[in-house]
Coordinates of C-alpha atoms and ligand atoms in Angstrom, one line a residue:
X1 CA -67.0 89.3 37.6
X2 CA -64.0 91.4 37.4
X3 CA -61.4 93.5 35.0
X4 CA -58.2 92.8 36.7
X5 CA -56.0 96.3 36.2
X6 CA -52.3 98.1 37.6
X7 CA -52.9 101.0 38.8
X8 CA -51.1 104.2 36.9
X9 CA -48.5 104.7 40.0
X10 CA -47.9 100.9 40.8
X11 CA -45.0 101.8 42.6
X12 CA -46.8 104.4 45.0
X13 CA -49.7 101.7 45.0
X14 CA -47.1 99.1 46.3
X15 CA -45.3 101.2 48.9
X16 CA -48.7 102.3 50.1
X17 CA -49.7 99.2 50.3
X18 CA -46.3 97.4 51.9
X19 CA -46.9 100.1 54.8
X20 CA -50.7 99.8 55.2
X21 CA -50.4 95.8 55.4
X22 CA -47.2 95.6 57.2
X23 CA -45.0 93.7 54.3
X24 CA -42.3 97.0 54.3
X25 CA -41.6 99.9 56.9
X26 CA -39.0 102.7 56.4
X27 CA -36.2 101.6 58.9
X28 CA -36.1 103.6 61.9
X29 CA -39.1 105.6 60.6
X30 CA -40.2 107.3 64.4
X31 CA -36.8 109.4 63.3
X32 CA -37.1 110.0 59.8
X33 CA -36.2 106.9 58.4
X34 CA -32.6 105.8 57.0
X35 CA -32.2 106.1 52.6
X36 CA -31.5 102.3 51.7
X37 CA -33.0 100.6 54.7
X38 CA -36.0 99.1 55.2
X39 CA -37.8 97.0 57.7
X40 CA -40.2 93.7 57.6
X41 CA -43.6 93.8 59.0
X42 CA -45.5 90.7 60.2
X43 CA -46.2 90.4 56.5
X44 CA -43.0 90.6 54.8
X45 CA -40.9 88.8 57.3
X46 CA -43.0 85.3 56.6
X47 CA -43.3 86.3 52.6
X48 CA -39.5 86.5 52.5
X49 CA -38.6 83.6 54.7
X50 CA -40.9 81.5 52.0
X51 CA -38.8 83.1 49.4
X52 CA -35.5 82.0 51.4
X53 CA -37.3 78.4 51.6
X54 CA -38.4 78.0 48.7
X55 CA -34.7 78.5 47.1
X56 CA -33.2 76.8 49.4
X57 CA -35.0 73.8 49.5
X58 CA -35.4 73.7 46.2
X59 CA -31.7 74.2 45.7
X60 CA -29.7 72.4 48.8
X61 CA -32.3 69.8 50.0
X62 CA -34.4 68.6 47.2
X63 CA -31.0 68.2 44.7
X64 CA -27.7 65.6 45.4
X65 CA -25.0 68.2 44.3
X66 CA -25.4 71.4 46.3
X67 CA -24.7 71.8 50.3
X68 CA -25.7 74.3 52.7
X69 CA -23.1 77.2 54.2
X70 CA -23.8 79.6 57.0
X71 CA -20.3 82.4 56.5
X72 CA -19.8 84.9 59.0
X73 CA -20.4 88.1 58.2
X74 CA -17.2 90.2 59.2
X75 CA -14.7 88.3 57.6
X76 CA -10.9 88.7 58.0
X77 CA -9.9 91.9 56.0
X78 CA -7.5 89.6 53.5
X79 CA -10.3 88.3 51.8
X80 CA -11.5 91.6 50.5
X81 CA -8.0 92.0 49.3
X82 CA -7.6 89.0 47.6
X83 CA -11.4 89.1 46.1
X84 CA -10.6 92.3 44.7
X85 CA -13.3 94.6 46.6
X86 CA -10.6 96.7 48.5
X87 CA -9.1 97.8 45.1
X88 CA -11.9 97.9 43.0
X89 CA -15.9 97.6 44.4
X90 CA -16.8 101.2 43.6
X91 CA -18.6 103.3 42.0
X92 CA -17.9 106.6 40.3
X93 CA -18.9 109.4 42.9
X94 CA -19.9 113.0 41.9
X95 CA -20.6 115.8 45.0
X96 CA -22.3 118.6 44.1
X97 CA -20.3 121.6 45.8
X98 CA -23.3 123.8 46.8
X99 CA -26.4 121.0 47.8
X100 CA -24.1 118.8 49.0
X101 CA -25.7 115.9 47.4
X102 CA -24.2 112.8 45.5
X103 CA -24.9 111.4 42.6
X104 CA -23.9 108.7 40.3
X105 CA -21.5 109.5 37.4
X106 CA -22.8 107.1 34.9
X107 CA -26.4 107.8 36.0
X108 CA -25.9 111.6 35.8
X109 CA -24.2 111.0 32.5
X110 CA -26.1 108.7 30.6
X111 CA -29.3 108.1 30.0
X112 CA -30.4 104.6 29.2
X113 CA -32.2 103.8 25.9
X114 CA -35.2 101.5 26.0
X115 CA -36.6 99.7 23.2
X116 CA -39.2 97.0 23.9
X117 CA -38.3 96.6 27.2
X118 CA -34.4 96.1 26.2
X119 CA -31.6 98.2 26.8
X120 CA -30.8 99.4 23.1
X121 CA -27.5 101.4 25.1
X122 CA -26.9 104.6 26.3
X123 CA -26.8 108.3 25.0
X124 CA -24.5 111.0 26.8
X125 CA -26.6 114.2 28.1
X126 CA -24.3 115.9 25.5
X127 CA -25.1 114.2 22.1
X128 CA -29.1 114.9 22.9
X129 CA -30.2 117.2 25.4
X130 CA -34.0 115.6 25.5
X131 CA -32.9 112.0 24.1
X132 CA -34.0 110.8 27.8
X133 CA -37.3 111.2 27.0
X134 CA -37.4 110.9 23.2
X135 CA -37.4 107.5 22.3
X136 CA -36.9 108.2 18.2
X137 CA -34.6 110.9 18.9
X138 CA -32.4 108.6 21.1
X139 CA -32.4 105.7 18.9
X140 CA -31.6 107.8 16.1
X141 CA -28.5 108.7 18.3
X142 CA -27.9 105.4 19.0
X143 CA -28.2 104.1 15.1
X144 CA -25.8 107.2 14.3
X145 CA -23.0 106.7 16.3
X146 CA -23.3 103.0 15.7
X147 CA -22.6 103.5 12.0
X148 CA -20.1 106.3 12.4
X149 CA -18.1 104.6 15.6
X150 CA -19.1 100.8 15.1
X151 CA -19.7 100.4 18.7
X152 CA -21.8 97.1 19.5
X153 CA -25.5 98.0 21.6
X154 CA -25.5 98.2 24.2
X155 CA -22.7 100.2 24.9
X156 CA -21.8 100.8 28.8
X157 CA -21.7 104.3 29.9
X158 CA -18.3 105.3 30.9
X159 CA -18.0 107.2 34.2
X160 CA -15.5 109.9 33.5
X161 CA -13.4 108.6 36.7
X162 CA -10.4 108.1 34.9
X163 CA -10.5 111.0 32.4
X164 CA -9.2 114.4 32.1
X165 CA -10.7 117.6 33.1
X166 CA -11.5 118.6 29.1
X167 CA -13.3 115.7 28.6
X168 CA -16.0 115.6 31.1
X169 CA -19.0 116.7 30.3
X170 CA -20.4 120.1 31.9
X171 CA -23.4 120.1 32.7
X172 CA -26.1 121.5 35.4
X173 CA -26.3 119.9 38.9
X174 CA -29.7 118.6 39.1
X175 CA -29.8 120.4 42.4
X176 CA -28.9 123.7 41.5
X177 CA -30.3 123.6 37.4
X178 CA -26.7 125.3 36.9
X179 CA -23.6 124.5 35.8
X180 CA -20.7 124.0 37.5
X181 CA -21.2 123.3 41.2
X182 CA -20.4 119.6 40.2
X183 CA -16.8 118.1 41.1
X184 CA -14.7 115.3 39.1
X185 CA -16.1 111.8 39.1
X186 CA -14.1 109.7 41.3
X187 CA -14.0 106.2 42.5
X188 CA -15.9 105.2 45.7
X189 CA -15.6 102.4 47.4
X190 CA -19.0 100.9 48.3
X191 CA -17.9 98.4 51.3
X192 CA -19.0 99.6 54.9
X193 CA -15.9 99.7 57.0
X194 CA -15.9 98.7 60.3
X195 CA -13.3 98.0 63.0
X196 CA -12.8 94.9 65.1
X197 CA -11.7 94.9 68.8
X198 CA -11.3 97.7 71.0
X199 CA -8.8 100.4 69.1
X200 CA -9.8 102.2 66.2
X201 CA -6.8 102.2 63.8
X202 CA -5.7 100.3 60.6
X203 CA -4.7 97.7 61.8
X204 CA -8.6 96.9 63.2
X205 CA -10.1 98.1 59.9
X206 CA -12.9 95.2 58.7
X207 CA -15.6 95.2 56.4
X208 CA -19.2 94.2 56.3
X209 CA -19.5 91.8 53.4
X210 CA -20.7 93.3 50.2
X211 CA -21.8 89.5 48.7
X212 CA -22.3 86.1 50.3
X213 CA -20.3 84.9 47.9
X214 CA -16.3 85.0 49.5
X215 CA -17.9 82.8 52.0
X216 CA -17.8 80.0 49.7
X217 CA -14.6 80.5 48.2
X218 CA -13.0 81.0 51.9
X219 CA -14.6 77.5 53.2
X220 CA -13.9 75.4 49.9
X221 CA -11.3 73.7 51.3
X222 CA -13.1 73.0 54.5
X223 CA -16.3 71.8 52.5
X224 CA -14.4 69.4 50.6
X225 CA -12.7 67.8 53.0
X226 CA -15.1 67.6 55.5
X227 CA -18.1 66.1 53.6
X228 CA -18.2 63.7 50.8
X229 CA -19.0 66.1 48.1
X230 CA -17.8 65.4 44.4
X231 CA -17.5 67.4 41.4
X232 CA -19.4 69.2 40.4
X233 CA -21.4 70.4 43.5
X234 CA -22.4 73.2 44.9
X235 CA -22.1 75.5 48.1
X236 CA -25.1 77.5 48.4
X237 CA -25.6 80.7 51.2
X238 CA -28.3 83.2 51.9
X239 CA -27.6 86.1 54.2
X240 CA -27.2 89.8 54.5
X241 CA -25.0 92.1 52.7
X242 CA -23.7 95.7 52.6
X243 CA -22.9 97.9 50.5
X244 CA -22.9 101.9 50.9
X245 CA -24.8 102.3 47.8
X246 CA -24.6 105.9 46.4
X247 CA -28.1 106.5 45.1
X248 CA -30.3 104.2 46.8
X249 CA -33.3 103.9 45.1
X250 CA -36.9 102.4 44.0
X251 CA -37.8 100.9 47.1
X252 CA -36.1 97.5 48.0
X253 CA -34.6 97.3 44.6
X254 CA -31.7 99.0 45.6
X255 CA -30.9 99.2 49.3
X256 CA -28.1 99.7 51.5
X257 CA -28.9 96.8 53.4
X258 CA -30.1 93.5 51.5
X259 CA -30.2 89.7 51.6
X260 CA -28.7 87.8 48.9
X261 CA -29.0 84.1 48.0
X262 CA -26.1 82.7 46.2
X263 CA -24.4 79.7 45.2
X264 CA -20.9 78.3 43.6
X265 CA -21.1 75.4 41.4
X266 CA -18.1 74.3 41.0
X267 CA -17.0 72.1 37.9
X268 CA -14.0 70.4 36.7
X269 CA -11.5 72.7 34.8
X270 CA -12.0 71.0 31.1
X271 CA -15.8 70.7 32.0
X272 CA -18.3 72.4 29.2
X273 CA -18.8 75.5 31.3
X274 CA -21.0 77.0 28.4
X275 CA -23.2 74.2 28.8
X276 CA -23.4 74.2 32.8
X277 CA -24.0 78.0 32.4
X278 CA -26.7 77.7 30.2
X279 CA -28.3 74.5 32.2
X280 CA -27.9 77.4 35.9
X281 CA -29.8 80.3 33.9
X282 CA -32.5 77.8 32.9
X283 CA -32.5 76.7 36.1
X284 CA -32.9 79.8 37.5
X285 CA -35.7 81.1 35.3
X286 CA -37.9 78.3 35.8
X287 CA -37.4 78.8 39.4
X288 CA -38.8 82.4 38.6
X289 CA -41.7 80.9 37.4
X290 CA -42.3 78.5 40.5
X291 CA -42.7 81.1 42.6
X292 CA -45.4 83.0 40.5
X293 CA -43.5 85.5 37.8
X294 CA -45.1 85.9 34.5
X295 CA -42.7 84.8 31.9
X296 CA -44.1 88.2 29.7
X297 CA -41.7 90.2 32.7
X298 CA -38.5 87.9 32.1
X299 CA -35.9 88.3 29.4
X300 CA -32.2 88.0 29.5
X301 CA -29.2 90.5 29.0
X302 CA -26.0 88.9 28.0
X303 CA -22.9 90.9 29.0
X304 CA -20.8 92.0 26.0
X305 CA -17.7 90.2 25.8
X306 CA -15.9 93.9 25.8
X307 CA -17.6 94.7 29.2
X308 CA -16.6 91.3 31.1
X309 CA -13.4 91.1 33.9
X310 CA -10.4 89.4 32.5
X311 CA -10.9 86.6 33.6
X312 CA -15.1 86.1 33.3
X313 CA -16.4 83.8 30.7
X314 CA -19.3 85.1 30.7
X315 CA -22.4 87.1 32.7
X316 CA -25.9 86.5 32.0
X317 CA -28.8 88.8 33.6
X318 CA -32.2 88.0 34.2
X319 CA -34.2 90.7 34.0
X320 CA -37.5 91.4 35.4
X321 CA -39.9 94.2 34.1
X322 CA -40.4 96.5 37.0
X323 CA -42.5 99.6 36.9
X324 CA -39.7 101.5 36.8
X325 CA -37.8 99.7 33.7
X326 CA -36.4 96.8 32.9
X327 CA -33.7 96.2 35.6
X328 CA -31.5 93.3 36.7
X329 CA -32.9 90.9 39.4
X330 CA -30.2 87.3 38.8
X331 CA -26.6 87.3 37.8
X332 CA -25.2 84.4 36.2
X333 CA -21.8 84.4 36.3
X334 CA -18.8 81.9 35.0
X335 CA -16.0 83.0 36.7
X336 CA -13.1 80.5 35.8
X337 CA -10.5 79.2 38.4
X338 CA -10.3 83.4 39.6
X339 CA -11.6 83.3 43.1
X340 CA -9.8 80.4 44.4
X341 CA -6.6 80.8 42.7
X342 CA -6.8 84.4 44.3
X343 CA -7.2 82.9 47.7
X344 CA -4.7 80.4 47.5
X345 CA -2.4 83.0 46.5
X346 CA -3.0 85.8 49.1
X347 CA -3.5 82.9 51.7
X348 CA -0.7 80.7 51.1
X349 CA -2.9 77.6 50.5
X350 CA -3.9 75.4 48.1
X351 CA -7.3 75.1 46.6
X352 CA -7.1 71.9 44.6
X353 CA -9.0 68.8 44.1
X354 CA -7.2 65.4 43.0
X355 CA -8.4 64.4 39.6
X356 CA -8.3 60.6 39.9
X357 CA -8.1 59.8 36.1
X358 CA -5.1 61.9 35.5
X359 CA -3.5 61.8 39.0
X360 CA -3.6 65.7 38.6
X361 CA -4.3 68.2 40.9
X362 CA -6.1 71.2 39.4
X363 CA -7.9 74.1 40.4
X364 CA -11.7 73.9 39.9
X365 CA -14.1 76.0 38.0
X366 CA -17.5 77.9 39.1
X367 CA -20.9 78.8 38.0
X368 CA -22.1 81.8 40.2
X369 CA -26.3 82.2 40.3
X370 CA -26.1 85.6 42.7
X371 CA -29.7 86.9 43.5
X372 CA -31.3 89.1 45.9
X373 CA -34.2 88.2 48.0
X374 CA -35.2 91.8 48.3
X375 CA -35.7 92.1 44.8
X376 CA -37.4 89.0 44.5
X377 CA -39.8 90.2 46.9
X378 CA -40.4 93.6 44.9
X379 CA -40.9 91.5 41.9
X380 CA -43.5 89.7 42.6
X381 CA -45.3 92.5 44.7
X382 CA -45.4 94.2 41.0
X383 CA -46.4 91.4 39.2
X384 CA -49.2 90.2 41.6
X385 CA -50.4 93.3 42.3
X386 CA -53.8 94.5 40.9
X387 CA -56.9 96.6 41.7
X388 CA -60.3 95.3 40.3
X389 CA -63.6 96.2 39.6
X390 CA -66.5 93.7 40.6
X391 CA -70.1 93.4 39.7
X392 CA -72.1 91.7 42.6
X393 CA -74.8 89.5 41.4
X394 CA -77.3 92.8 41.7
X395 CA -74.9 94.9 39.6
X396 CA -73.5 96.3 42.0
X397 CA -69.4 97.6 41.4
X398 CA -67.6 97.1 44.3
X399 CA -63.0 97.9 44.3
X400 CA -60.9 94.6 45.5
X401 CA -57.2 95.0 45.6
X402 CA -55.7 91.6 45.0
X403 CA -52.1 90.5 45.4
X404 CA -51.6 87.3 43.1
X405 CA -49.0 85.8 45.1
X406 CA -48.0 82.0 44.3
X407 CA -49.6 79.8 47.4
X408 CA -45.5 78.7 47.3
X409 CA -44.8 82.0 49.0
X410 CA -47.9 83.9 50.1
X411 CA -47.7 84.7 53.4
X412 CA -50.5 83.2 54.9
X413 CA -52.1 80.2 52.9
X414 CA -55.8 79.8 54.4
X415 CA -57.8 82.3 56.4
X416 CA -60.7 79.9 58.5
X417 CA -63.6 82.2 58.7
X418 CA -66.6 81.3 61.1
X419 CA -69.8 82.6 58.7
X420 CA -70.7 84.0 62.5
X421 CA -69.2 85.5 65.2
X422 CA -71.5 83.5 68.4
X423 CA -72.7 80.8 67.1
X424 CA -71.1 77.9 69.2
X425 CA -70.9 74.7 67.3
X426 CA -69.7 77.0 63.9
X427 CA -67.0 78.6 66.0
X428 CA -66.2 75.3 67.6
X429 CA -65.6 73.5 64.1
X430 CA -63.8 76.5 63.0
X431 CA -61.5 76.3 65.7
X432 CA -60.7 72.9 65.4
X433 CA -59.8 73.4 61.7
X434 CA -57.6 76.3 62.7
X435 CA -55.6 74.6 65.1
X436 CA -54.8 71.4 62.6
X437 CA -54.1 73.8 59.6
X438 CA -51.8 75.7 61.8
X439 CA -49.4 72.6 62.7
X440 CA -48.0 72.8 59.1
X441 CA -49.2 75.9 57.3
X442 CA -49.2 79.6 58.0
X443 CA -52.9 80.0 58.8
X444 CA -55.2 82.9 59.7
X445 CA -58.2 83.2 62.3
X446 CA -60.6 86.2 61.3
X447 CA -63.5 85.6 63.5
X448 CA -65.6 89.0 62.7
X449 CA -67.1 91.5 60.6
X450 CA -69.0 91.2 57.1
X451 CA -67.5 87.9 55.0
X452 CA -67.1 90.3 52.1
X453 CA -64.8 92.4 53.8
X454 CA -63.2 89.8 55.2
X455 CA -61.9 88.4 51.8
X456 CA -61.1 91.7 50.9
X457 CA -58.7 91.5 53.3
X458 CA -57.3 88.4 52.7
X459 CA -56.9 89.3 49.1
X460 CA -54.5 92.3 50.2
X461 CA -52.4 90.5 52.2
X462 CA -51.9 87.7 49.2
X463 CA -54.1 84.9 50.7
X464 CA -54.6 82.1 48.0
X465 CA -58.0 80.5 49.8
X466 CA -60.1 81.5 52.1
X467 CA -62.5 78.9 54.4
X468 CA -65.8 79.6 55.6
X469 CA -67.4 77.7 57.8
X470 CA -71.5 78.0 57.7
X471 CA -74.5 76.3 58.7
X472 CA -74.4 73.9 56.2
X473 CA -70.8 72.8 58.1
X474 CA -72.7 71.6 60.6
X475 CA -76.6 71.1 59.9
X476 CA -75.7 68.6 56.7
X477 CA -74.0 65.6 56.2
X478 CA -70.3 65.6 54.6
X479 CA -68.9 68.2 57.2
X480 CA -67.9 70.8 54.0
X481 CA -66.9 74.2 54.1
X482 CA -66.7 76.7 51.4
X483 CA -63.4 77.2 49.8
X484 CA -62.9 80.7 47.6
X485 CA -60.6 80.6 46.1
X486 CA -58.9 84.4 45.8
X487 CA -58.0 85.1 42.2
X488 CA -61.2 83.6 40.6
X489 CA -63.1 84.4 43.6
X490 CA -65.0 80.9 42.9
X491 CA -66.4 79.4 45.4
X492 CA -66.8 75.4 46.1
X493 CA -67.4 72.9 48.6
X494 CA -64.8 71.5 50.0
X495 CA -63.7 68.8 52.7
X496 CA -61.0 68.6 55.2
X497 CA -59.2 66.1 53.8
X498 CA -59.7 67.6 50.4
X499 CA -58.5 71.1 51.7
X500 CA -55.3 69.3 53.2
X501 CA -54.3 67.7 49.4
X502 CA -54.8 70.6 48.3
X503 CA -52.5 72.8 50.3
X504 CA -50.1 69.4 49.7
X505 CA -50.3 69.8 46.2
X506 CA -49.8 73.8 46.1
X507 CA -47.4 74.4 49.0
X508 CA -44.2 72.7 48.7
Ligands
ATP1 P1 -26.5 96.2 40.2 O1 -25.8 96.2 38.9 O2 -28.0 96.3 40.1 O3 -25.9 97.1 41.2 P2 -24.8 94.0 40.7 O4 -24.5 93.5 39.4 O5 -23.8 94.8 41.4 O6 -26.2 94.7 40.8 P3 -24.3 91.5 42.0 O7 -23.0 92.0 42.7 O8 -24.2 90.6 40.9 O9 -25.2 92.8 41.6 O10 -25.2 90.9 43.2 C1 -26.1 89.8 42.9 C2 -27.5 90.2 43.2 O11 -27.7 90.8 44.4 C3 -28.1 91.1 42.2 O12 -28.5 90.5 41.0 C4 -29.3 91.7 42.9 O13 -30.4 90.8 42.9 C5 -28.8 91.7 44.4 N1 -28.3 93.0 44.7 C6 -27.1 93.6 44.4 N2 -27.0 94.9 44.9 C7 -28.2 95.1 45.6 C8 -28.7 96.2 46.3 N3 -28.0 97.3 46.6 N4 -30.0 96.1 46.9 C9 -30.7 94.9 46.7 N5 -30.3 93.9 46.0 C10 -29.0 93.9 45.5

């Protein structure tokens, strides 16, 4: 029996946990760690390569439309230009003259409002001084201006970058508790410059990429006419990106450092984008689902129309319900023609297709799906993570931590476990099943200690089924284990060839 419960500080849980198990180390930790990078333990690094797998073989090789990219990195500086980064990827930056620490003008600002898990909008620190923690109070503030100003919820908080001295707010640093320490908000650019070759001066200057995403606009015109894709299709990438974020923050959400996996579906230009939108959020949510998030921690935040670049169509966020709020984890973007007509005019060449019915060229449309695997991974640490009471069958309450992980992503999918350490023939069997269920499937060996402990073990690390082999392995007919399985901690009988369908059936 158990009472499946989060702990008060799931996020302290988690971290704990990510270090104690090996999912997540601090990068560089032996010298105080680096804010906004992180590293992968054994753990980690096979729970986010199924992540990457599952996407991508989901997306490129079990669908007809959508082909696989591999961009570089360090991409010629032009292509920031033309994208827009160089001029306008920032944030608005405020130093604090006396700690010397930075903060975010919109987050120092504005607080959010939150009302059943939606963002209602945002209250300035100077129409309520508490509203941040007063939920009434801010939504009263909220309902006010909305009926004296007729702004639309949720309303963006502006970040003061482009206005005059008399208008920002003053208000105490949240280093010093006083007033007036903090300077002007001003635009920072978050891309990580670099330089390329051996002399150091503007002509060498380079960027890490801040998104996958340019990679797919850059090689268009190579994908097209070097495969036999037709519209619409799909380029589809997963790698790192940068981006000197100013406040790094709540774990891997935020990071300096991250993996994205995106993709461009590209559509004809009098194609129903609002339909193929719709049809790539869908899509997207019910992969979600496949790899184990509650549909309760889903919901979706539709940019307002106000908000939206010139020449977007339209942004769609799913959002996931993290400890810390309800936060963005997938962007769904319809971006127009922008991109490609950008690059064909900073680049001098065309990015067309031939439309055969009307013998016109024309420049296609996309569908952007932009997710990062890093906050994937958080995700569904949060929502799998639990710590339960049990009751032994002589009453006995005993703790388990469990991580509910989907067998599509867990880490390790089977842990053989001889009932015994020394007993020959048991070990032998367990062995031989071991070293079969390790050809296709990331398997464990745990060969000692108490079997209860061992589970417990397994249920940390996110293990959906457990095998022991006993005695009646090898004294009775039917060569059966016992499968437990690790949420309903049932146990069963269970053959080889059985355990095979069944890892068949769950891991694909
Ligand atoms: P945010 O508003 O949270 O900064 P964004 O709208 O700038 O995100 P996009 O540029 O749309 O994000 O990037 C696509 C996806 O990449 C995001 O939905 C998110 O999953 C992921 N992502 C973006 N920035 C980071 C980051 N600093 N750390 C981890 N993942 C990130």
């Amino acid at each position: 029996m158990s009472s499946p419960a989060a702990p008060a500080n799931l996020m302290e849980a988690i971290v704990a946990l990510a270090k104690r198990r090996g999912f997540i180390y601090p990068s560089s930790e032996i010298y105080g760690g680096l804010n906004g990078f992180f590293d992968y333990g054994p753990l980690g690094t096979e729970l986010k390569k199924n992540i990457r797998d599952c996407w991508w073989n989901d997306l490129v090789r079990r669908r007809d439309d959508i082909v696989g990219l591999e961009s570089s990195i360090i991409m010629h500086p032009k292509v920031w230009e033309a994208s827009g980064h160089v001029a306008g990827f920032t944030d608005p930056l405020v130093d604090c003259k006396v700690s010397k620490m930075r903060y975010r003008a919109d987050q120092l600002f504005w607080s959010p409002v939150l009302v059943d898990d939606k963002t209602l909008g945002y209250v300035s620190v100077l129409e309520s001084d508490n509203t941040a923690g007063d939920l009434q109070v801010a939504a009263e503030t909220l309902k006010r201006r909305k009926a004296t100003q007729g702004a639309l919820a949720p309303v963006a908080p502006r970040d003061f970058t482009k206005a005059k001295p008399e208008e920002i707010p003053l208000i105490p640093s949240p280093a010093t508790g006083e007033p007036g320490s903090l300077t002007a908000p001003r635009a920072f650019n978050m891309m990580f410059q670099t330089n390329v070759g051996a002399l150091s001066d503007a002509s060498s200057v380079a960027y890490l990429r801040p998104e996958t995403a340019q990679g797919m606009f850059v090689d268009f015109k190579n994908v097209v006419d070097t495969t036999r894709v037709k519209l619409p299709f799909g380029i589809a990438q997963i790698g790192k990106s940068f981006r000197n974020e100013i406040t790094p923050r709540n774990f891997i959400f935020r990071s300096r450092e991250f993996e994205q996996m995106e993709m461009e579906y590209f559509i004809h230009e009098d194609a129903d984008w609002a339909k193929c939108h719709e049809e790539w959020i869908t899509w997207c949510e019910n992969w979600l689902k496949s790899v184990g998030l509650p549909d309760s921690h889903l919901s979706r935040y539709t940019h307002p129309r106000e908000k939206l670049a010139f020449y977007s169509k339209g942004t769609v966020d799913i959002m996931f319900k993290y400890p810390f709020g309800v936060q963005e984890l997938w962007g769904i973007a319809a971006r127009g023609n922008y991109d490609l007509t950008q690059h064909a005019n900073a680049s001098g060449k065309p990015q067309e297709m031939f439309d055969e019915a009307t013998k016109k060229k024309f420049v296609p449309h996309v569908i952007e799906p932009a997710v990062g695997v890093d906050r994937i991974m958080l995700a569904v640490l949060c929502a799998g993570y639990a710590e339960e009471d049990m009751t032994d069958e002589k009453g006995n309450v005993e703790k388990r931590t469990v991580l509910r992980l989907s067998p599509r992503i867990a880490p390790v999918k089977v842990a053989v476990l001889p009932l015994i350490k020394n007993k020959e023939p048991l070990v032998a069997r367990a062995k031989d099943l071991y070293v079969k269920l390790k050809r296709k499937y990331a398997v464990n060996y745990d060969g000692g200690g108490a079997i209860g402990k061992r589970y417990r073990r397994q249920d940390e690390a996110g293990t959906p089924w457990c095998v022991t082999i006993d005695f009646d392995t090898i004294e009775k007919p039917g060569d059966t284990f016992t499968l437990r399985e690790r949420d309903s901690m049932k146990q069963r009988r269970i053959t080889e060839a059985e355990l095979f369908a069944l890892l068949e059936e769950q891991v694909y």
